[in-house]
Short mmCIF file of N, CA and C in Angstrom, two decimals:
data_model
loop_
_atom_site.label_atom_id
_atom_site.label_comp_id
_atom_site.label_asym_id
_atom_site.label_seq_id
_atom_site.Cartn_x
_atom_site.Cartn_y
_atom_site.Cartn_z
N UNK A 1 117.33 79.11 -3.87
CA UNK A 1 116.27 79.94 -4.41
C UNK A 1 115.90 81.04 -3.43
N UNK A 2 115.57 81.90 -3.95
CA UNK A 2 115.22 83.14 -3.15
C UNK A 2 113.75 82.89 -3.27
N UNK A 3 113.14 83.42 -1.13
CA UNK A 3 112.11 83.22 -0.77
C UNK A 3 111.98 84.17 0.39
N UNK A 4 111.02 84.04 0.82
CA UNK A 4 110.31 84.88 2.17
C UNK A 4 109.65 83.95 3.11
N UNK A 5 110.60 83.73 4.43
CA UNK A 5 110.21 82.82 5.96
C UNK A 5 110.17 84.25 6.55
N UNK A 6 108.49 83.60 7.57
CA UNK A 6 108.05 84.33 8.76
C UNK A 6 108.93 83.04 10.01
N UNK A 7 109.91 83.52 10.68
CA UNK A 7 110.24 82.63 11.58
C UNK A 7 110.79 83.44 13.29
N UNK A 8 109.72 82.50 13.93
CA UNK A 8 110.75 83.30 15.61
C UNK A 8 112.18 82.93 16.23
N UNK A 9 112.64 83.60 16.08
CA UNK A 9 114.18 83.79 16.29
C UNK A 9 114.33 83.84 18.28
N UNK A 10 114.76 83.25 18.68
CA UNK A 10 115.88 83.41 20.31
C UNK A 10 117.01 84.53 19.93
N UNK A 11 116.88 85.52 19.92
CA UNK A 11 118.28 86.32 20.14
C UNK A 11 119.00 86.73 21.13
N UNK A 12 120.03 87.17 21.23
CA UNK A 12 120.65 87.09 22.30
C UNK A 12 121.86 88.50 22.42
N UNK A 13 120.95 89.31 23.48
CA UNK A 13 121.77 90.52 23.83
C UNK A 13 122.42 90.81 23.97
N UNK A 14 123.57 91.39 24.60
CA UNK A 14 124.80 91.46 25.31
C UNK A 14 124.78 93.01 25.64
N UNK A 15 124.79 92.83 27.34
CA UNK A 15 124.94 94.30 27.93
C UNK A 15 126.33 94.16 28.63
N UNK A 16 127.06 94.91 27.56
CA UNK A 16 128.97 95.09 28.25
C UNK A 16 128.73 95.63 29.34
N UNK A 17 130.14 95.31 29.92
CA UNK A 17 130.24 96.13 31.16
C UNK A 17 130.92 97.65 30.96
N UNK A 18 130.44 98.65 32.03
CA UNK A 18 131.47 100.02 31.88
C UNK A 18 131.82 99.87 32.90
N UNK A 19 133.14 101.04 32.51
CA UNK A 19 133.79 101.55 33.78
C UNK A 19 134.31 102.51 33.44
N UNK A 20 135.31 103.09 34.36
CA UNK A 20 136.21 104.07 33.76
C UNK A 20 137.41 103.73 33.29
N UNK A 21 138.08 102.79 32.78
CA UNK A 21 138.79 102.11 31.92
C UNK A 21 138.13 101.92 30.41
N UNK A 22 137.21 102.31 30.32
CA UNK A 22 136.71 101.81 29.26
C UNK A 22 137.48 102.06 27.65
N UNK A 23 138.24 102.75 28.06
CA UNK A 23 139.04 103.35 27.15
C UNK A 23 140.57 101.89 26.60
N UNK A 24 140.59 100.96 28.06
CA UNK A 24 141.69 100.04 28.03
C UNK A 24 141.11 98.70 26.99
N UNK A 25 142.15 98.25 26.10
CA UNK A 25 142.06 97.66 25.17
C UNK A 25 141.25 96.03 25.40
N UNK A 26 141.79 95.52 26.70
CA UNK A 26 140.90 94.74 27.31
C UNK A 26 139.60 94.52 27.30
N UNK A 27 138.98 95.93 27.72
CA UNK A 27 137.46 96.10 28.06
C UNK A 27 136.78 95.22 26.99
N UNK A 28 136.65 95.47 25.81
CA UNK A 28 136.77 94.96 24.78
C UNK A 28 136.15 93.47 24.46
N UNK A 29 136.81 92.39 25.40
CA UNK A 29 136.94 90.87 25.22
C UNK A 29 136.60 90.60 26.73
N UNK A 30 135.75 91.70 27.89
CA UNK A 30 135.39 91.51 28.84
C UNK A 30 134.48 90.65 28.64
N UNK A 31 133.65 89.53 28.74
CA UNK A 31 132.58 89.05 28.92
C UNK A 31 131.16 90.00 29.70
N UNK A 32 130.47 90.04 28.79
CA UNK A 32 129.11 91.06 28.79
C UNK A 32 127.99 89.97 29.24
N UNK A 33 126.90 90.10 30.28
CA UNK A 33 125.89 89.75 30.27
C UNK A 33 125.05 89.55 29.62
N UNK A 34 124.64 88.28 29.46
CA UNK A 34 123.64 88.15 28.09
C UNK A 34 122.09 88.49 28.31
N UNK A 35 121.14 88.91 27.93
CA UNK A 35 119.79 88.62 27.79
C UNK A 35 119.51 87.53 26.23
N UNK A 36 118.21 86.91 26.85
CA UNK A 36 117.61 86.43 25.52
C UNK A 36 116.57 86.88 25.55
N UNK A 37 115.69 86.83 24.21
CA UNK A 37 114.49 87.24 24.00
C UNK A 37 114.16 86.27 22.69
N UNK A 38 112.68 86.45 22.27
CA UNK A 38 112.42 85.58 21.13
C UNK A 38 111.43 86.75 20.63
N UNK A 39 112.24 86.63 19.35
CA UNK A 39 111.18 87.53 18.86
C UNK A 39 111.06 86.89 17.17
N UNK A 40 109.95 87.50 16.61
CA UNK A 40 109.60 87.10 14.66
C UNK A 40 109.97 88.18 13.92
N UNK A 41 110.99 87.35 12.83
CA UNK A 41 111.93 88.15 11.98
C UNK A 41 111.17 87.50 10.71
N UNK A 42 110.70 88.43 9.34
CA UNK A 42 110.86 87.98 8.14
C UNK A 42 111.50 87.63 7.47
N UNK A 43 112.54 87.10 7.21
CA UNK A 43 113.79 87.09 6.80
C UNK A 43 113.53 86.59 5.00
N UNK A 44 114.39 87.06 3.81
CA UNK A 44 114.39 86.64 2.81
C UNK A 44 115.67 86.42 2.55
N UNK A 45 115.59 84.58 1.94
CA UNK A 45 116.84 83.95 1.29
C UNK A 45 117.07 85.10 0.35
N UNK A 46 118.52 85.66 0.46
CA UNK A 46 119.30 86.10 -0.95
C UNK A 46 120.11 85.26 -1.53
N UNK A 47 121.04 85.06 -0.60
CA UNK A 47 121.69 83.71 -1.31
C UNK A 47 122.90 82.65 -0.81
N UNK A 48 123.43 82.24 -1.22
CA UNK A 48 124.08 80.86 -0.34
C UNK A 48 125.45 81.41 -0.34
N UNK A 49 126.47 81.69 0.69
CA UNK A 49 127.62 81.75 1.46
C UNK A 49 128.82 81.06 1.08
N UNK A 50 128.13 79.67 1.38
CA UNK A 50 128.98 78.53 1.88
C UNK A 50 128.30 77.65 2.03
N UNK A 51 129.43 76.38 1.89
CA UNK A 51 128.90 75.17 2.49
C UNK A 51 129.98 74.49 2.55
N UNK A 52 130.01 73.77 4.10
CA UNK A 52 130.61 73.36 4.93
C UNK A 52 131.16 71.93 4.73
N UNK A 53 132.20 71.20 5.50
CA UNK A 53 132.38 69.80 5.34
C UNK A 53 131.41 68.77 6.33
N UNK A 54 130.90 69.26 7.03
CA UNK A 54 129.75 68.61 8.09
C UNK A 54 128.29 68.29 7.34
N UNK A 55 128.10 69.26 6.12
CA UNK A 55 127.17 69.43 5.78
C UNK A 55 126.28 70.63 6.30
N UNK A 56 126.71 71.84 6.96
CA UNK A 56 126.09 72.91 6.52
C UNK A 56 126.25 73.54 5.89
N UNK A 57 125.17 74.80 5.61
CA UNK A 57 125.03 75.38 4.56
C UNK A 57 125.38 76.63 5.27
N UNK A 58 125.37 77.97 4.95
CA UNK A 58 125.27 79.51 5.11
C UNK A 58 125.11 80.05 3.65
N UNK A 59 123.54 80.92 4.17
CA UNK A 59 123.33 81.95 3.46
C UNK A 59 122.86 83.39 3.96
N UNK A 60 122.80 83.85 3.02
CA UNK A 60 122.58 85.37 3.11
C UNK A 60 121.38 85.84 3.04
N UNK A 61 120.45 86.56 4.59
CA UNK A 61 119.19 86.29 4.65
C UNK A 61 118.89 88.13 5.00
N UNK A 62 118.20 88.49 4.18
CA UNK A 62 117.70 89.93 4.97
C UNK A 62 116.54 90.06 5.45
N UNK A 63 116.24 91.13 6.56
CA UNK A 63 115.62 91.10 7.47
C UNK A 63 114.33 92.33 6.85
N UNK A 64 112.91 91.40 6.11
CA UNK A 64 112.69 92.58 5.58
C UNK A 64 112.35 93.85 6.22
N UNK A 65 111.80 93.77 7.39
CA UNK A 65 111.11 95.33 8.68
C UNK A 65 112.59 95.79 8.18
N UNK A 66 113.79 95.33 8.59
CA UNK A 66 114.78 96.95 8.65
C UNK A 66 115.63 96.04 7.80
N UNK A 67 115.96 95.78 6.92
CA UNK A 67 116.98 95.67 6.09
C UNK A 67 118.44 95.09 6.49
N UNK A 68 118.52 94.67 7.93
CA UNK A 68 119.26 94.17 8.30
C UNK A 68 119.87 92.70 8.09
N UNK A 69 121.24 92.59 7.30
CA UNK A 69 121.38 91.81 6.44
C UNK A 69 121.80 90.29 7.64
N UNK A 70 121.97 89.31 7.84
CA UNK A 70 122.68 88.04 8.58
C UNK A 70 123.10 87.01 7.70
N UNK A 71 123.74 86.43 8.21
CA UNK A 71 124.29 85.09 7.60
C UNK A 71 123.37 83.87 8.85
N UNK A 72 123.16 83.34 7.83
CA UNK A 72 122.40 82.15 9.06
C UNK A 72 122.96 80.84 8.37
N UNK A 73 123.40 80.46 9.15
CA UNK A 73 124.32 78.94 9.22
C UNK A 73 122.87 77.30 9.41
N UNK A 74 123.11 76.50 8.72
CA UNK A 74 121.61 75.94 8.88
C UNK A 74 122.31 74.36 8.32
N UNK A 75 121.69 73.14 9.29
CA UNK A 75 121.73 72.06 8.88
C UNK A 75 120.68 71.37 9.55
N UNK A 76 120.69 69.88 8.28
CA UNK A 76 119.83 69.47 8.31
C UNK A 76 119.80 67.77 9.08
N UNK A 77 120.98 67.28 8.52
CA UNK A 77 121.22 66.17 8.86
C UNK A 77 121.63 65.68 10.40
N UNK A 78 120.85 65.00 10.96
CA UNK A 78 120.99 64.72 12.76
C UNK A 78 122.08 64.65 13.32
N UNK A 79 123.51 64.60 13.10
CA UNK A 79 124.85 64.77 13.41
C UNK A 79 125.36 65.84 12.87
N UNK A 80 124.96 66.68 11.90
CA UNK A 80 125.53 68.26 11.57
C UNK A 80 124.54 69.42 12.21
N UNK A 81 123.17 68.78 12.84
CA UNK A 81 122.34 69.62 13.13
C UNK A 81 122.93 69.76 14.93
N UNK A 82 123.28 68.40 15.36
CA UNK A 82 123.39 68.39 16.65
C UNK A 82 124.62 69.19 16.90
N UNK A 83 125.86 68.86 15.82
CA UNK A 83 127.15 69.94 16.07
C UNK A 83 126.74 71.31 15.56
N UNK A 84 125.90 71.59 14.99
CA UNK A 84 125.38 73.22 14.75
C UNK A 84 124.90 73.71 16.28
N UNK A 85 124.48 73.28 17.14
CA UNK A 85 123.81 73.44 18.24
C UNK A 85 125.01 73.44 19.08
N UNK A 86 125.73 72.42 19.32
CA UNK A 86 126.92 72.54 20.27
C UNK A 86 127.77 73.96 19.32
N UNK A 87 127.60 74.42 18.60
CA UNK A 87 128.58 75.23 17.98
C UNK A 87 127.88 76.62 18.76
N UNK A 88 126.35 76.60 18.57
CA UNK A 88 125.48 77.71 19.11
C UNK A 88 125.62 78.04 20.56
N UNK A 89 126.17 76.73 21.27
CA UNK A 89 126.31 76.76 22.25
C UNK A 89 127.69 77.71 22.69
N UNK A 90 128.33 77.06 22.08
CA UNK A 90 130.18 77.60 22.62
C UNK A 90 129.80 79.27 22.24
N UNK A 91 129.75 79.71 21.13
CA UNK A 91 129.71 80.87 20.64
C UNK A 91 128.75 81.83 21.85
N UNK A 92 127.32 80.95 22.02
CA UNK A 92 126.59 82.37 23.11
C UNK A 92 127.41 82.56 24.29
N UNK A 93 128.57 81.63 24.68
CA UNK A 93 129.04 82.88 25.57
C UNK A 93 130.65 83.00 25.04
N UNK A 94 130.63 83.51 24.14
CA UNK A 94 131.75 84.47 23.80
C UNK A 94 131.31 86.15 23.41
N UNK A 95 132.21 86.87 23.77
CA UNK A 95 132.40 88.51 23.69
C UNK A 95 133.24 88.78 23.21
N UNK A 96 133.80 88.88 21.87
CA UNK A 96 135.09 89.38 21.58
C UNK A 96 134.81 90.10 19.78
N UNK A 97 135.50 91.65 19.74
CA UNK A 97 135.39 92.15 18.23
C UNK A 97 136.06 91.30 17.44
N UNK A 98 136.86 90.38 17.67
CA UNK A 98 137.33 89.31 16.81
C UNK A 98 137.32 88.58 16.31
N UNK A 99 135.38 88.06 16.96
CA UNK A 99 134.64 86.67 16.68
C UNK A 99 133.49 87.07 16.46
N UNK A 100 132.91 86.34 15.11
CA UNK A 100 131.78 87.01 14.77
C UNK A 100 130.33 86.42 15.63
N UNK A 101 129.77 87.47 16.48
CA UNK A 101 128.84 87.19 17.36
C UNK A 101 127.87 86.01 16.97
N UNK A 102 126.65 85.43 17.71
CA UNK A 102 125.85 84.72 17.08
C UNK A 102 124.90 85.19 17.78
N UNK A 103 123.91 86.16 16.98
CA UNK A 103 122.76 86.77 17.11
C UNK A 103 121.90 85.84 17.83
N UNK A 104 121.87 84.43 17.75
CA UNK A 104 120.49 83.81 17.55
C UNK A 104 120.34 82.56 17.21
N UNK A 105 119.61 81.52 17.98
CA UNK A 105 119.78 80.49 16.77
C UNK A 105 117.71 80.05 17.20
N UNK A 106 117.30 78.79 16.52
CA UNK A 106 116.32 78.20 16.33
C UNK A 106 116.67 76.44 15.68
N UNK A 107 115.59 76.11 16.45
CA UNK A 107 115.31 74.95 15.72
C UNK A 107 114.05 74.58 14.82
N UNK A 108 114.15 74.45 13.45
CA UNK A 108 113.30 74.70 12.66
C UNK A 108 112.94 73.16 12.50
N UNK A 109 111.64 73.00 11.54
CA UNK A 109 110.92 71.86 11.15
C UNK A 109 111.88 70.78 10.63
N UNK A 110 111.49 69.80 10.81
CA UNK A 110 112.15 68.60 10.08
C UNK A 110 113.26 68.52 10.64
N UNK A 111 113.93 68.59 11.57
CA UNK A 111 114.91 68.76 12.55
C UNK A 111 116.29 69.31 11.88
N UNK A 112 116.16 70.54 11.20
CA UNK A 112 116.83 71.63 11.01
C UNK A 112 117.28 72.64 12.25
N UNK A 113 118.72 72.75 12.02
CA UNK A 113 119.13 73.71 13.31
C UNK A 113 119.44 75.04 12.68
N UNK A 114 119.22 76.27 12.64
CA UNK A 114 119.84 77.52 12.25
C UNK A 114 120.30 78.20 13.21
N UNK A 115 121.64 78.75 13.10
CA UNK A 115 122.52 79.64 13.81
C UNK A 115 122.37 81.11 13.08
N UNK A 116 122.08 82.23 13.62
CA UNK A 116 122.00 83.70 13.00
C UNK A 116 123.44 84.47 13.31
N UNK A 117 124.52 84.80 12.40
CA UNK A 117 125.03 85.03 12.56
C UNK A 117 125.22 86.45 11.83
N UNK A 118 126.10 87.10 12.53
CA UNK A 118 126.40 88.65 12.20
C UNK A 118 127.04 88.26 11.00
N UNK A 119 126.58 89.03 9.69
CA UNK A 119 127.23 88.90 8.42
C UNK A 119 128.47 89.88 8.25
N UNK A 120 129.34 89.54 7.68
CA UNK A 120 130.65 89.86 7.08
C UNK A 120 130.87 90.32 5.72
N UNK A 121 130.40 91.48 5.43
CA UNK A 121 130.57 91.89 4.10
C UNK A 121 131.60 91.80 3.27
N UNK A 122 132.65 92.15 4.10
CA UNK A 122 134.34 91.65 3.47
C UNK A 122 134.38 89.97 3.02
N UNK A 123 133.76 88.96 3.02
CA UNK A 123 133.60 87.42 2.53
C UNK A 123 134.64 87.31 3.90
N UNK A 124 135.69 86.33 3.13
CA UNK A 124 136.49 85.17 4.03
C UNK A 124 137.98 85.99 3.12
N UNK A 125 139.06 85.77 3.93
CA UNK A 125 140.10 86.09 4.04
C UNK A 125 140.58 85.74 2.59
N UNK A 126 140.56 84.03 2.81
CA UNK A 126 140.81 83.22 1.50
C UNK A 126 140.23 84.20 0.01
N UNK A 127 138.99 85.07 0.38
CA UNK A 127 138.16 85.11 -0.79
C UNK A 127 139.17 86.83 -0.88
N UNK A 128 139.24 87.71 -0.35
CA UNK A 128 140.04 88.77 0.13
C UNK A 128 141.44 88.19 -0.99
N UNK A 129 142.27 87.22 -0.83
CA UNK A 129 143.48 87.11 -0.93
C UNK A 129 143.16 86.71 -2.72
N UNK A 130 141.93 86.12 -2.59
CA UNK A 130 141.77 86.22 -4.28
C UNK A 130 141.38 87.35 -4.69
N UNK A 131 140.88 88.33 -4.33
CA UNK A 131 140.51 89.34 -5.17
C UNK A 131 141.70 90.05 -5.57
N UNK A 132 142.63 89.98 -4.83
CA UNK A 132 143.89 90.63 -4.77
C UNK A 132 144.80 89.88 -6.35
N UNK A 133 145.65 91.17 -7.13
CA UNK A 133 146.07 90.52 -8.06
C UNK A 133 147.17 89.32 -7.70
N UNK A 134 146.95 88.52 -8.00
CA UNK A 134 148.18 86.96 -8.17
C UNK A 134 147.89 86.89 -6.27
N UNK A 135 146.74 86.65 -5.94
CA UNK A 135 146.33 86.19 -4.92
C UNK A 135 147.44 86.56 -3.13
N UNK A 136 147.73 87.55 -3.86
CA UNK A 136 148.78 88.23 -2.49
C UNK A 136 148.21 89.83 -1.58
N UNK A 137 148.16 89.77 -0.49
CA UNK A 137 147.98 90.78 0.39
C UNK A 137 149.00 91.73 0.63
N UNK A 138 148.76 92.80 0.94
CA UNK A 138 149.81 93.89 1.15
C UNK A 138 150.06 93.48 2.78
N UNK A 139 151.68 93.95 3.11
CA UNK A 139 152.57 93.20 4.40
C UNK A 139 150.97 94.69 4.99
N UNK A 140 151.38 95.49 4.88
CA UNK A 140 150.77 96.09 5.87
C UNK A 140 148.82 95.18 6.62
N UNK A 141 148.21 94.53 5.46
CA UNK A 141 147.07 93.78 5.72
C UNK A 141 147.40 92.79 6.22
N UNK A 142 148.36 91.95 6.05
CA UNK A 142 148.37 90.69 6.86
C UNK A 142 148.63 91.12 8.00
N UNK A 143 149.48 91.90 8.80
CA UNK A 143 149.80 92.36 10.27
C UNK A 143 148.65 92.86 10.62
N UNK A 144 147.98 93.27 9.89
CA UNK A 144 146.35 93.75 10.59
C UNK A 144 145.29 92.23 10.85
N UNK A 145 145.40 91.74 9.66
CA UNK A 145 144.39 90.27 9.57
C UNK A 145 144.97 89.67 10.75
N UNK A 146 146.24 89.42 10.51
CA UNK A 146 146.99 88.35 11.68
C UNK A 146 147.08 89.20 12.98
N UNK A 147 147.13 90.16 13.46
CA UNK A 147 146.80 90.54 14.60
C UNK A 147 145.43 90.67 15.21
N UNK A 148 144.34 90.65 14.33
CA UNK A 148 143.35 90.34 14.71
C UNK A 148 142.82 88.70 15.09
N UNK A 149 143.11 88.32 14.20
CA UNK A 149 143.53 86.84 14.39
C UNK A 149 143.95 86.24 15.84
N UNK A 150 145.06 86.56 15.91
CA UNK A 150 146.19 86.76 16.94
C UNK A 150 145.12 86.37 18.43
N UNK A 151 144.29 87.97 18.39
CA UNK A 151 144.13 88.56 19.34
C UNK A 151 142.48 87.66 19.50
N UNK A 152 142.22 87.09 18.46
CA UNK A 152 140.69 86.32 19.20
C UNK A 152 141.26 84.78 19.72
N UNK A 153 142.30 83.98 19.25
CA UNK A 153 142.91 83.34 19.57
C UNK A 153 142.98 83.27 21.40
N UNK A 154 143.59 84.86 21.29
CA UNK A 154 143.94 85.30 22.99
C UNK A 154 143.26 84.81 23.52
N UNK A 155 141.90 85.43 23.41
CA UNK A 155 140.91 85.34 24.21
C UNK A 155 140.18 84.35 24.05
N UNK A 156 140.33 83.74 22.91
CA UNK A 156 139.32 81.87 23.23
C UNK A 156 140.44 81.35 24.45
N UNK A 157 141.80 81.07 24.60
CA UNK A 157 142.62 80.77 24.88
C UNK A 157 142.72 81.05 26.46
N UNK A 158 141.95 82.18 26.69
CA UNK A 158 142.04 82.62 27.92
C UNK A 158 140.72 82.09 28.81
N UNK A 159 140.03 81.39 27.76
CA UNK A 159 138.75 80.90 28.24
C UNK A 159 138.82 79.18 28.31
N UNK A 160 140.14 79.07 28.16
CA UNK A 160 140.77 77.58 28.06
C UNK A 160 139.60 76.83 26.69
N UNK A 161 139.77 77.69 25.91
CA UNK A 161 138.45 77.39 24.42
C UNK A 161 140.23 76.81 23.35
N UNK A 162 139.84 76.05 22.39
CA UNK A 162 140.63 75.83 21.28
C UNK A 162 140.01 75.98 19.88
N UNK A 163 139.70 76.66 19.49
CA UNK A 163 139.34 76.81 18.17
C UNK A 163 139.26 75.59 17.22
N UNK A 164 140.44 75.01 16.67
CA UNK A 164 140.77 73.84 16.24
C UNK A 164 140.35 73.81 14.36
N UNK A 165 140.31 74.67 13.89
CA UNK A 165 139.97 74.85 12.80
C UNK A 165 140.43 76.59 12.12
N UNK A 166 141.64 76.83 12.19
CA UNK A 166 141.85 78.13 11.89
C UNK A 166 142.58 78.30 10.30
N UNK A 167 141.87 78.63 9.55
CA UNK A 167 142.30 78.70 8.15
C UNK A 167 141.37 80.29 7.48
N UNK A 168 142.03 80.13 6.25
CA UNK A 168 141.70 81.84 5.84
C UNK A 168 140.43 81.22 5.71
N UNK A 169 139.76 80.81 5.33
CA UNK A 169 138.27 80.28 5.17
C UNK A 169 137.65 80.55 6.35
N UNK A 170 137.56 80.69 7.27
CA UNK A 170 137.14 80.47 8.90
C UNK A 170 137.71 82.06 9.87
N UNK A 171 138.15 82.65 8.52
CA UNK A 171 138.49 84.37 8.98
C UNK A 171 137.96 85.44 8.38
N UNK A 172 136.88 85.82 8.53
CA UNK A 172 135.80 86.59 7.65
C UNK A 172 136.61 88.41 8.15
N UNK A 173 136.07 88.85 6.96
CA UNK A 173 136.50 90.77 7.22
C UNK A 173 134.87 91.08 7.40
N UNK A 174 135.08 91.63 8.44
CA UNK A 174 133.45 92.16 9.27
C UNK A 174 133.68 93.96 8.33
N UNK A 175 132.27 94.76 8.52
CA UNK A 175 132.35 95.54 7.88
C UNK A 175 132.88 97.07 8.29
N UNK A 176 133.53 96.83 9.47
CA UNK A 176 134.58 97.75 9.90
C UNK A 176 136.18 97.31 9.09
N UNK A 177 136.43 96.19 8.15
CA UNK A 177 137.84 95.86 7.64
C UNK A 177 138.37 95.15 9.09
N UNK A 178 138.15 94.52 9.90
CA UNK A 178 138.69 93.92 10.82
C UNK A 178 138.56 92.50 10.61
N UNK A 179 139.42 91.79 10.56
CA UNK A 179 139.51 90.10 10.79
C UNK A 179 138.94 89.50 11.86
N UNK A 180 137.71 88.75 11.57
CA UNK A 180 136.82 88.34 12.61
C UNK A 180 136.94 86.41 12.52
N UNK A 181 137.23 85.60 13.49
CA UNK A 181 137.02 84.60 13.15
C UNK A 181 136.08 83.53 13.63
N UNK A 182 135.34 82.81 12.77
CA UNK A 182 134.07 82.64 12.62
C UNK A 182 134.55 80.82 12.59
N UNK A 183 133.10 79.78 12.34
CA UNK A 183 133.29 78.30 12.47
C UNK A 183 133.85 77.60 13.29
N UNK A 184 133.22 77.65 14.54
CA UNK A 184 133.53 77.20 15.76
C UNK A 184 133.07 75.65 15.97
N UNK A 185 133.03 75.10 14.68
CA UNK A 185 132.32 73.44 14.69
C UNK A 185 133.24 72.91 15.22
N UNK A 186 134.29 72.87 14.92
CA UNK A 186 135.43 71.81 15.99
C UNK A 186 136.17 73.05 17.34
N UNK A 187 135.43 73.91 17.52
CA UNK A 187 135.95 74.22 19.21
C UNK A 187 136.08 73.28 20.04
N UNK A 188 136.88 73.19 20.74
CA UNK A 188 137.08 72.36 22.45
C UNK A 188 137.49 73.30 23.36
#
């Protein structure tokens, strides 16, 4: 159901680094310094995303002051709430255009965990490959999806991180058309 929460949010900054390379493809998946801050967001339920095999949910929440749309990832149950949190965890320190950031998280009433995540207007890959007639991608999009793919892989990989859950479901198109991959519940 669509509603209106006054709730304070932990968000979480990221000041990249420069240099004069900044131009090298690297820079990119450098690890950026984080700040946090807590600040109160209005946010209104639009509508539900997903839902998960752990038992979370994601929906689609806008931000009414500026219209800024998120996906906030949210569970309820004491073993999907506690892996929502270890998930919040792995994600605040990752930096990469390949992985969809996590703005933010909170722990709400009734021992509810929410994760704020950067929304993906493009859906999920899977949902992409259906819109497409007889559920097929053009060669030229998959070498783009799968090199993006590819390339966040790299860099969990380089952080000795394993993903452990990589399916078109778990590969969202962010709203530049880039393959971002997202659901870090079974990372190691």
């Amino acid at each position: 159901p669509e509603h209106t929460i006054t709730i304070p949010i932990r968000f979480f900054f990221l000041q990249f680094p420069t240099d004069s390379t900044a131009g090298d493809a690297t820079q990119t998946d450098r690890i950026p310094t984080m700040v946090m801050t807590t600040t109160t967001k209005q946010l209104r339920r639009v509508r539900t995303l997903g839902r998960g095999a752990s038992g979370a949910v994601v929906w689609l929440a806008s931000d009414e002051a500026s219209g800024e749309l998120l996906a906030v990832k949210s569970a309820c149950a004491a073993g999907a709430a506690a892996q929502l949190q270890r998930e919040g965890r792995v994600l605040q320190g990752l930096s990469s255009p390949h992985i969809v950031p996590c703005l933010g998280s909170r722990a709400a009433a009734g021992g509810e965990y929410q994760l704020f995540l950067e929304f993906a207007p493009g859906g999920s890959l899977a949902d992409e490959a259906a819109r497409r007639s007889g559920g097929r991608l053009a060669e030229r999009d998959i070498r783009a999806y799968a090199g993006d793919v590819a390339r966040a892989l790299a860099y969990l990989h380089g952080l000795s991180l394993v993903h452990g859950d990589v399916k078109a479901r778990n590969v969202v198109i962010g709203g530049d058309g880039r393959a971002r991959l997202t659901d870090f519940g079974c990372a190691r």
